Short mmCIF file of C-alpha atoms and ligand atoms in Angstrom, two decimals:
data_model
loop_
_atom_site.label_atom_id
_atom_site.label_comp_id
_atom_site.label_asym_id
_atom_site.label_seq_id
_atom_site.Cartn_x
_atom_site.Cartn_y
_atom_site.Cartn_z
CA UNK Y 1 18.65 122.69 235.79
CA UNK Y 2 20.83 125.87 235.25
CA UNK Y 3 22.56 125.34 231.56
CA UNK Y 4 25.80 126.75 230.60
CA UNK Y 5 25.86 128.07 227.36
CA UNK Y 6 29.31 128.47 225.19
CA UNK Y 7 29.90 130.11 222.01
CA UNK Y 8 32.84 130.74 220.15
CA UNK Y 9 32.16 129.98 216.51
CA UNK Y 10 33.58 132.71 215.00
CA UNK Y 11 34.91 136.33 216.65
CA UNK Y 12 32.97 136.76 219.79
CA UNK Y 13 33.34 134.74 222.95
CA UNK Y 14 29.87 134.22 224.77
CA UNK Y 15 29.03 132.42 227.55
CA UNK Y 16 25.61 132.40 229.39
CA UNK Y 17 23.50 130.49 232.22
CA UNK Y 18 19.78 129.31 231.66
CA UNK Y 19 17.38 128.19 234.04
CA UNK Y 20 13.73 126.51 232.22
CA UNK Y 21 11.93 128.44 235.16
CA UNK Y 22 13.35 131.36 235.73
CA UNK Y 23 14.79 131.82 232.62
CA UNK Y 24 18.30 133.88 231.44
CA UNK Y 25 20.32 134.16 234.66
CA UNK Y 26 23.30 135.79 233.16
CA UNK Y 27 25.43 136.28 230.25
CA UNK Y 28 28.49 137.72 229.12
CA UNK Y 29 30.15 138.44 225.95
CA UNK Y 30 33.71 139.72 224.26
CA UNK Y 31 33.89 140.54 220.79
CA UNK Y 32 37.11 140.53 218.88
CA UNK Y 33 36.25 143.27 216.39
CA UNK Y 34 38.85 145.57 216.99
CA UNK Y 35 41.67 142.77 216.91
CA UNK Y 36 40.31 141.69 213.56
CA UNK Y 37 39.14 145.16 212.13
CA UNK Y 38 43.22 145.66 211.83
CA UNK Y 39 43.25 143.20 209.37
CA UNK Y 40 39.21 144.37 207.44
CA UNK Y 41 38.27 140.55 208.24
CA UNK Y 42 38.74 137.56 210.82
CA UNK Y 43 41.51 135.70 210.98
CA UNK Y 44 41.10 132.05 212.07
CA UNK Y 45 44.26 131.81 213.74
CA UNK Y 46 43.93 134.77 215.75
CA UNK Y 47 40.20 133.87 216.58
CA UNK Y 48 40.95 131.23 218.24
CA UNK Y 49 43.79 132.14 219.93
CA UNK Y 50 41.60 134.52 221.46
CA UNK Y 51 39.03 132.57 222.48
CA UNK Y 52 41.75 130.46 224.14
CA UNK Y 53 42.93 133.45 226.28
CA UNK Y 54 39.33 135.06 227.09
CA UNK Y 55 36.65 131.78 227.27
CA UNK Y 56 37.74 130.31 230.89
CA UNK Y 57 37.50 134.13 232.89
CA UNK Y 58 34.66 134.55 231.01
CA UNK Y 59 32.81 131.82 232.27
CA UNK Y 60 34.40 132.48 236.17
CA UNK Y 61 32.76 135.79 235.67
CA UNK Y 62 29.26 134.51 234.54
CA UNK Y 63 29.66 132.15 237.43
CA UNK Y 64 30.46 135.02 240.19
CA UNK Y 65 27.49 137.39 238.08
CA UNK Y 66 25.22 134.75 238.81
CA UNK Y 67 25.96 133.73 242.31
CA UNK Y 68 26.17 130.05 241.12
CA UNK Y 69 29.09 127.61 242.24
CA UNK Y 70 29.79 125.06 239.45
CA UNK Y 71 28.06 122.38 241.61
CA UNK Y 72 25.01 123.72 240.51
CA UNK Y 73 25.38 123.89 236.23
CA UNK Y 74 23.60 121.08 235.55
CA UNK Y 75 24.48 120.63 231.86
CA UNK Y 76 26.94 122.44 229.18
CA UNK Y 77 25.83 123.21 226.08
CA UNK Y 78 28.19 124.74 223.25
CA UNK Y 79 28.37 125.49 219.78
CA UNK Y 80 29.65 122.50 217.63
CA UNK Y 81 29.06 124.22 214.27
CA UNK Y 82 29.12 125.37 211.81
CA UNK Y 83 31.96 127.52 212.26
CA UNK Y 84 35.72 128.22 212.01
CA UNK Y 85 37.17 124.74 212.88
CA UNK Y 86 39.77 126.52 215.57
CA UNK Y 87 37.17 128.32 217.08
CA UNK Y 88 34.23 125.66 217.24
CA UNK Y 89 37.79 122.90 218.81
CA UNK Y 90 37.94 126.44 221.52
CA UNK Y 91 34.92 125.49 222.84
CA UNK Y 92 33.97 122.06 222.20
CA UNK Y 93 37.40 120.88 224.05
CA UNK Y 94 36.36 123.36 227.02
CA UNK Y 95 32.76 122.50 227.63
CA UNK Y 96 33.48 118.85 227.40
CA UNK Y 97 36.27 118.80 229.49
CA UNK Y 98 34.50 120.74 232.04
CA UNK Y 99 31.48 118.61 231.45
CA UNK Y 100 33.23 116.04 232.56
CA UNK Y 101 34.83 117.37 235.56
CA UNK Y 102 31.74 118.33 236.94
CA UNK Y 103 30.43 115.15 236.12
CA UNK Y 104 26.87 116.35 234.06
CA UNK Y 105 26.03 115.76 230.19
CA UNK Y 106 27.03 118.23 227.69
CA UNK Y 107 25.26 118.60 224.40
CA UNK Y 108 26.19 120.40 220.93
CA UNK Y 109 24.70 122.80 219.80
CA UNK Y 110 24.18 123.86 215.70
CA UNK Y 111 24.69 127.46 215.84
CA UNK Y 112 21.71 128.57 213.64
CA UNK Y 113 19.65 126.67 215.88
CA UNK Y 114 20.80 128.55 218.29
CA UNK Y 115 20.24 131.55 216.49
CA UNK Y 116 16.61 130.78 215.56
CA UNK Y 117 15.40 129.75 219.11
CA UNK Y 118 17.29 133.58 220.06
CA UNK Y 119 13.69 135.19 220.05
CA UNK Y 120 12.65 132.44 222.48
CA UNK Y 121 14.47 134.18 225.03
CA UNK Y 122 12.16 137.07 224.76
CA UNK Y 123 8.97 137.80 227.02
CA UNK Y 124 6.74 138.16 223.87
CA UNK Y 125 8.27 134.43 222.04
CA UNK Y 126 6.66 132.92 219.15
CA UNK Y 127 4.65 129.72 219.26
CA UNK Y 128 5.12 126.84 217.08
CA UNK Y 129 4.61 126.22 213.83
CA UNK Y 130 6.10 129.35 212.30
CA UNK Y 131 8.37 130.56 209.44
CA UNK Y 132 11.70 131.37 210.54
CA UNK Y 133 14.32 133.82 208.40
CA UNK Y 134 17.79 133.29 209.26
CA UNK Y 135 20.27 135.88 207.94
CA UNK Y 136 23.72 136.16 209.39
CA UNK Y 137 27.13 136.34 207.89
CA UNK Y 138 26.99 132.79 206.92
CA UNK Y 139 23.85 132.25 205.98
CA UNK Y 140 20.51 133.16 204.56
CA UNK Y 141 17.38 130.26 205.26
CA UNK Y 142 14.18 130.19 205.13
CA UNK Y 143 12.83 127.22 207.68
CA UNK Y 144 9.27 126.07 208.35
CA UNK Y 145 9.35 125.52 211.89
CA UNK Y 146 7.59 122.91 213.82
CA UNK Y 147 9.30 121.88 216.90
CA UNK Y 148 12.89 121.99 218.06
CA UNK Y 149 14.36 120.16 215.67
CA UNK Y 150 11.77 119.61 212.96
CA UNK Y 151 12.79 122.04 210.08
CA UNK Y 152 11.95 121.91 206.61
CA UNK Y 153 13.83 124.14 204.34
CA UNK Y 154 11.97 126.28 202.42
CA UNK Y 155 14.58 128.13 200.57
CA UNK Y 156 18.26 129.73 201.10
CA UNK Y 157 21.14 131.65 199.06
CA UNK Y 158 22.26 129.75 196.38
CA UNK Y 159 25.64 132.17 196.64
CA UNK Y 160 26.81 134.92 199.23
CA UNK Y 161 24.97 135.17 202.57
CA UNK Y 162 22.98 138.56 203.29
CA UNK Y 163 25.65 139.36 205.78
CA UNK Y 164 28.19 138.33 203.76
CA UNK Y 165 27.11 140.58 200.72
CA UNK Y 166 26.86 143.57 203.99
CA UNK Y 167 30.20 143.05 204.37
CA UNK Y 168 31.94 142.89 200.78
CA UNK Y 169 29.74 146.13 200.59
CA UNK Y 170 31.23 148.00 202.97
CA UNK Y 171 34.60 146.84 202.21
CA UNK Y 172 33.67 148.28 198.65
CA UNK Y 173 32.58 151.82 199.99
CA UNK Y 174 35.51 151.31 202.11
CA UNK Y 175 34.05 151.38 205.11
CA UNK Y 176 35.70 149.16 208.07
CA UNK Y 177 34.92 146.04 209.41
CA UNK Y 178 32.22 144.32 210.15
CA UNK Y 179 30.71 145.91 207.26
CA UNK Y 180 26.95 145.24 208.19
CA UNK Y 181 26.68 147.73 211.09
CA UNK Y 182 28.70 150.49 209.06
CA UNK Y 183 26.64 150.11 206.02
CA UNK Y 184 23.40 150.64 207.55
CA UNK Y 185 24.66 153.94 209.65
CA UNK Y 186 26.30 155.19 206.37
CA UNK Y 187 22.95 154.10 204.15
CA UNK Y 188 21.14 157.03 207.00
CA UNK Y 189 22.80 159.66 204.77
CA UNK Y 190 21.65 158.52 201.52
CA UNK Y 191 19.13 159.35 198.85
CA UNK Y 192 17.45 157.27 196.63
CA UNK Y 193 19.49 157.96 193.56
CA UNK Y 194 19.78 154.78 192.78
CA UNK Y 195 17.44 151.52 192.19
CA UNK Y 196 19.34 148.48 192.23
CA UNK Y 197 17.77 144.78 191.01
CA UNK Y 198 16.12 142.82 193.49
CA UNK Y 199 17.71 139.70 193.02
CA UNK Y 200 15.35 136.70 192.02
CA UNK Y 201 12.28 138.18 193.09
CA UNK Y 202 10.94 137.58 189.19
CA UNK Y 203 10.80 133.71 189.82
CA UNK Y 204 8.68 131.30 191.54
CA UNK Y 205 10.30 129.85 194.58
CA UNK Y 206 12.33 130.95 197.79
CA UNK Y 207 16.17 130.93 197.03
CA UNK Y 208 18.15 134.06 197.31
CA UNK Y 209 21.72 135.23 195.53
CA UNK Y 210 23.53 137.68 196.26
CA UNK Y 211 26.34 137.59 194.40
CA UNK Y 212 24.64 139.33 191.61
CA UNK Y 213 23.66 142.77 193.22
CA UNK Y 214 26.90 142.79 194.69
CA UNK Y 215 28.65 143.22 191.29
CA UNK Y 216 25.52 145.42 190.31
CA UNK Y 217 27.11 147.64 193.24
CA UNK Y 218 30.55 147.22 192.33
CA UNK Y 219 29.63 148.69 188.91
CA UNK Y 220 27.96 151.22 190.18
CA UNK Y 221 30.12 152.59 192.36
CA UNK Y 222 33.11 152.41 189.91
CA UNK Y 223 30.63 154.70 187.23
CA UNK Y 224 29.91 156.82 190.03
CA UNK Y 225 32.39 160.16 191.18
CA UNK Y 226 33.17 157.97 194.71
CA UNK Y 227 32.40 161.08 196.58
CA UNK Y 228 31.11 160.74 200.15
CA UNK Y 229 27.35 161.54 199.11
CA UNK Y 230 27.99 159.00 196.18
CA UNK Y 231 28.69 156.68 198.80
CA UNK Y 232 26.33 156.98 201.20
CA UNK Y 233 23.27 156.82 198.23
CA UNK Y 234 24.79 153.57 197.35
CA UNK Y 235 24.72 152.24 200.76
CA UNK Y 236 20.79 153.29 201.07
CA UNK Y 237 20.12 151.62 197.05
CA UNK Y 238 22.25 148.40 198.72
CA UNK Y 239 20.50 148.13 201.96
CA UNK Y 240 16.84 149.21 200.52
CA UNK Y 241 17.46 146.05 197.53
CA UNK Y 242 18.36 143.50 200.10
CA UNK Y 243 15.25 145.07 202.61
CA UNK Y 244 12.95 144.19 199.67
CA UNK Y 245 13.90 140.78 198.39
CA UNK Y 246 13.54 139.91 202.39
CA UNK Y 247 10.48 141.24 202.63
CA UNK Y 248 9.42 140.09 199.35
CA UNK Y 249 10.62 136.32 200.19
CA UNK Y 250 9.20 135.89 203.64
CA UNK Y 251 5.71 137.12 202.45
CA UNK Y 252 5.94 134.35 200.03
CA UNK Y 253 6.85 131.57 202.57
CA UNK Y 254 3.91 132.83 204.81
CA UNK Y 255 1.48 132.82 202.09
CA UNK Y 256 2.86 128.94 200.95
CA UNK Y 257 2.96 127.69 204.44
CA UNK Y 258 -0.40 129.75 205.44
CA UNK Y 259 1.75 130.06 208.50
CA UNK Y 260 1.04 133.40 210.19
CA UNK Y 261 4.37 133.93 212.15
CA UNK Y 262 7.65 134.74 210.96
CA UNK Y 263 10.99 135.03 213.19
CA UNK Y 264 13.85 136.72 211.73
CA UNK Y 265 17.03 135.86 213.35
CA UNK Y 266 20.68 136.16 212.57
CA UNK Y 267 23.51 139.26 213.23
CA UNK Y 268 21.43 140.81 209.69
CA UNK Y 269 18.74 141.10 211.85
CA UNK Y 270 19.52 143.76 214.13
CA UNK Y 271 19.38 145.95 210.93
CA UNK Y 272 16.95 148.45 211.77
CA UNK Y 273 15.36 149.44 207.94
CA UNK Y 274 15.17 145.64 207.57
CA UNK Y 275 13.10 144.98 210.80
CA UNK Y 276 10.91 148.16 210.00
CA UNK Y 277 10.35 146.41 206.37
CA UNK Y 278 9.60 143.06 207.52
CA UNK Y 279 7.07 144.52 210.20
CA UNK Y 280 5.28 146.94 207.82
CA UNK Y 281 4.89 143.66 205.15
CA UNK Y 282 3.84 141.29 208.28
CA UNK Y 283 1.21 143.68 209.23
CA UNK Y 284 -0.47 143.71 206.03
CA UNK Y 285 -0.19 139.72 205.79
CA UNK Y 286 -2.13 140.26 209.02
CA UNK Y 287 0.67 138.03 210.71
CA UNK Y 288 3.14 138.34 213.86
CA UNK Y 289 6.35 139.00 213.78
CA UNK Y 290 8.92 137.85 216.47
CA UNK Y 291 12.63 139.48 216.56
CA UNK Y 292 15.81 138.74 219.55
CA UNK Y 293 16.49 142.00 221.25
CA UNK Y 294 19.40 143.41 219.35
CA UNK Y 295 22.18 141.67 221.28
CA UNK Y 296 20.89 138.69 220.82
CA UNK Y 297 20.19 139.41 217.15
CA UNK Y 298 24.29 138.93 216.61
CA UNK Y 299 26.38 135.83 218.16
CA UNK Y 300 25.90 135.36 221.39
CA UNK Y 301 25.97 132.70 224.23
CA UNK Y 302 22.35 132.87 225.46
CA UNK Y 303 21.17 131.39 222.31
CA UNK Y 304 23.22 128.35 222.76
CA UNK Y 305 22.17 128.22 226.42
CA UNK Y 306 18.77 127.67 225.73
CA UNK Y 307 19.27 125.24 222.54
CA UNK Y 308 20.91 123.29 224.32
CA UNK Y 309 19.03 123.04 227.45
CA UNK Y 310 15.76 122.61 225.27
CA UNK Y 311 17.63 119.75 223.92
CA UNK Y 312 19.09 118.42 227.43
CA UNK Y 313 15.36 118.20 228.56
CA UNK Y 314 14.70 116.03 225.93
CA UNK Y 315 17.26 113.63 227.33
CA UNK Y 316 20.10 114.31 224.63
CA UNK Y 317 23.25 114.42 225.24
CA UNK Y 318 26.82 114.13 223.62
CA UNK Y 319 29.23 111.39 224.25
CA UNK Y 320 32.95 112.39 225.52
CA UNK Y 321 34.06 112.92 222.07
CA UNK Y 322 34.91 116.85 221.41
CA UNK Y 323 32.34 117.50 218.87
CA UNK Y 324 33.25 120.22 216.35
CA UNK Y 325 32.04 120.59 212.62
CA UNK Y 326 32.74 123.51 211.12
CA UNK Y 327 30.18 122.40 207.98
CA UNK Y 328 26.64 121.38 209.41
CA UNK Y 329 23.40 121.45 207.62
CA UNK Y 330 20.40 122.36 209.59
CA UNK Y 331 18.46 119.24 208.06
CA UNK Y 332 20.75 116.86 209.80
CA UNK Y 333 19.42 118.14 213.10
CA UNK Y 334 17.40 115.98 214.89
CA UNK Y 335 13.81 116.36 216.26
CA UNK Y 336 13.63 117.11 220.23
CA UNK Y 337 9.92 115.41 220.76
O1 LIG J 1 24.89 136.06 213.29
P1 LIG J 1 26.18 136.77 213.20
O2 LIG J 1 26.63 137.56 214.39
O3 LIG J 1 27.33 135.75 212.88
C1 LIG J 1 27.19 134.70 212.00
O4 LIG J 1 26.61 133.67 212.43
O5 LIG J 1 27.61 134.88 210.86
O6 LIG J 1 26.07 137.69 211.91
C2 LIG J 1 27.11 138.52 211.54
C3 LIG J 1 26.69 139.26 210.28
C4 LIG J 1 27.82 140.08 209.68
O7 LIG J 1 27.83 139.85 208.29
C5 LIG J 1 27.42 141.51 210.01
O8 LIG J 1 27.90 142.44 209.08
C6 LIG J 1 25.91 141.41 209.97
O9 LIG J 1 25.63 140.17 210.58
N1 LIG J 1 25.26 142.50 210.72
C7 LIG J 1 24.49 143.44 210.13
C8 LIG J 1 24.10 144.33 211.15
N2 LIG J 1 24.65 143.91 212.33
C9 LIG J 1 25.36 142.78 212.04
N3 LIG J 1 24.11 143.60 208.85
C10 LIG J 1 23.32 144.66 208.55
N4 LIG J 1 22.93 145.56 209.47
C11 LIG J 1 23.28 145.45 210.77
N5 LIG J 1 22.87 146.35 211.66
ZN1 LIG J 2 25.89 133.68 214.15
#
């Protein structure tokens, strides 16, 4: 069964094909970053305008890339949330309409699902049970991970989400946006001048905040001369605090669980210190670690093509109600055995 996979949850339009046997047939993907970096943020409106204008050629093109006629999807699967409500209504309204058309199931799919079945995709994927990290601009979760479907939460942020503090960062330094990529390529420059708190690392348990190392920043920066070099060292104090409560966290969840994989998923992932620190701490814990390739660390409509065709073989599927909810937690998901 080839899957079509649809994703437009916040500023990038994805779409993707899946096949169980032979696996990612072809994907596509157009971010709106420079439309929103005008304004240093996204705006809804204009998001899903957008993916009104670009989602139907993309998915002629990933149709034509992959030498498939529509007679032969044999399921649509897109993102139903959480999300921007526009956005999520974008696609919802287009896979199910075209899911009906063609006259095969669709089925919605929770975005950090999607996200943390990414490094499935990869030749090297994780077995089950393992402990999964999820940090993207929305959210930061720890899950213990069973099956498709059977999550237990282990911990998350109580206030901003690591990519979210990445961002309000950068916009700090004054750096562009998304503030996450910019950060970390500015943070190359620093020195260690600075050693900012590691935020709940004191305390039992696996809950993270943000909020408060974000002000620790702020304050920083506002003592400091703001010169370029002042900049950059804050950057490298920012990204190597955040780099250690991870690491710090998910070597706590292994050692609770006794679980000896860990996945890190989630746009927060591609960061490149962060993977290094997370594979240096796994190593010693004498665990794996499993990472998407770097694409598929940020949105993307791969992801949602295999979530959703995971869940298709299972025999789910959505009635012809346009699914969209832009609030969704994970532990509302159902279990796909
Ligand atoms: O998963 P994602 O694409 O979208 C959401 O589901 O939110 O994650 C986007 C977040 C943004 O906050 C972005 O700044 C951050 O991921 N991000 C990064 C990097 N690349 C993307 N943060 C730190 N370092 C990066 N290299
Ligand atoms: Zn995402």
């Amino acid at each position: 069964m080839y899957v079509l996979g649809i994703e437009t949850s916040c500023d990038e339009t994805g779409v993707a094909i899946y096949h169980p046997k032979q696996g990612l047939i072809s994907h596509f993907l157009y971010s709106q970053i420079d439309m929103h970096s005008e304004y240093g943020g996204v705006v809804p409106e204009l998001a899903s305008r957008d993916h009104i204008r670009k989602l139907v050629p993309l998915i002629k093109q990933t149709l034509l890339d992959s030498h498939l006629s529509s007679r032969m999807i044999g399921g649509i699967a897109y993102t139903a949330g959480p999300g921007l409500m526009g956005a999520l209504l974008v696609g919802a309204a287009t896979a199910r309409s075209l899911a009906w058309a063609w006259r095969v199931p669709a089925i919605a799919v929770h975005h950090m699902e999607g996200h943390l079945l990414a490094p499935m995709l990869e030749e090297n994927a994780p077995q089950f049970p393992f402990v999964a990290l999820l940090i993207s601009g929305g959210h930061t979760l720890l899950v213990r991970v069973a099956g498709i479907g059977d999550y237990q939460l282990l911990g998350e942020s109580l206030d901003d989400a690591a990519g979210e503090a990445f961002d309000k960062t950068a916009k700090l330094l004054g750096l562009g946006y998304p503030g996450g990529p910019k950060l970390s390529e500015l943070a190359r420059h620093g020195k260690p001048a600075f050693t900012f708190p590691r935020p709940m690392t004191d305390r039992p348990g696996l809950d993270f905040s943000f909020s408060g190392l974000k002000t620790f920043t702020l304050n920083t920066f506002n003592a400091s001369e703001k010169s370029a070099q002042d900049k950059a060292d804050i950057a490298e104090a920012f990204q190597t605090a955040v780099s250690e409560t991870l690491v710090i966290k998910c070597r706590r969840a292994l050692q609770q669980t006794g679980l000896a994989r860990l996945v890190v998923a989630g746009g927060v992932s591609a960061n490149k210190q962060i993977r290094a620190a997370l594979t240096e701490m796994v190593l010693k814990e004498k665990a794996d670690i499993y990472f998407p390739r770097p694409q598929f660390c940020t949105d993307n409509g791969a992801m949602i093509a295999y979530a959703g065709c995971q869940r298709l073989l299972a025999g789910q599927q959505q009635d012809l109600r346009i699914f969209a909810r832009p609030r969704w937690p994970m532990g509302e998901l159902s279990n796909c055995q």
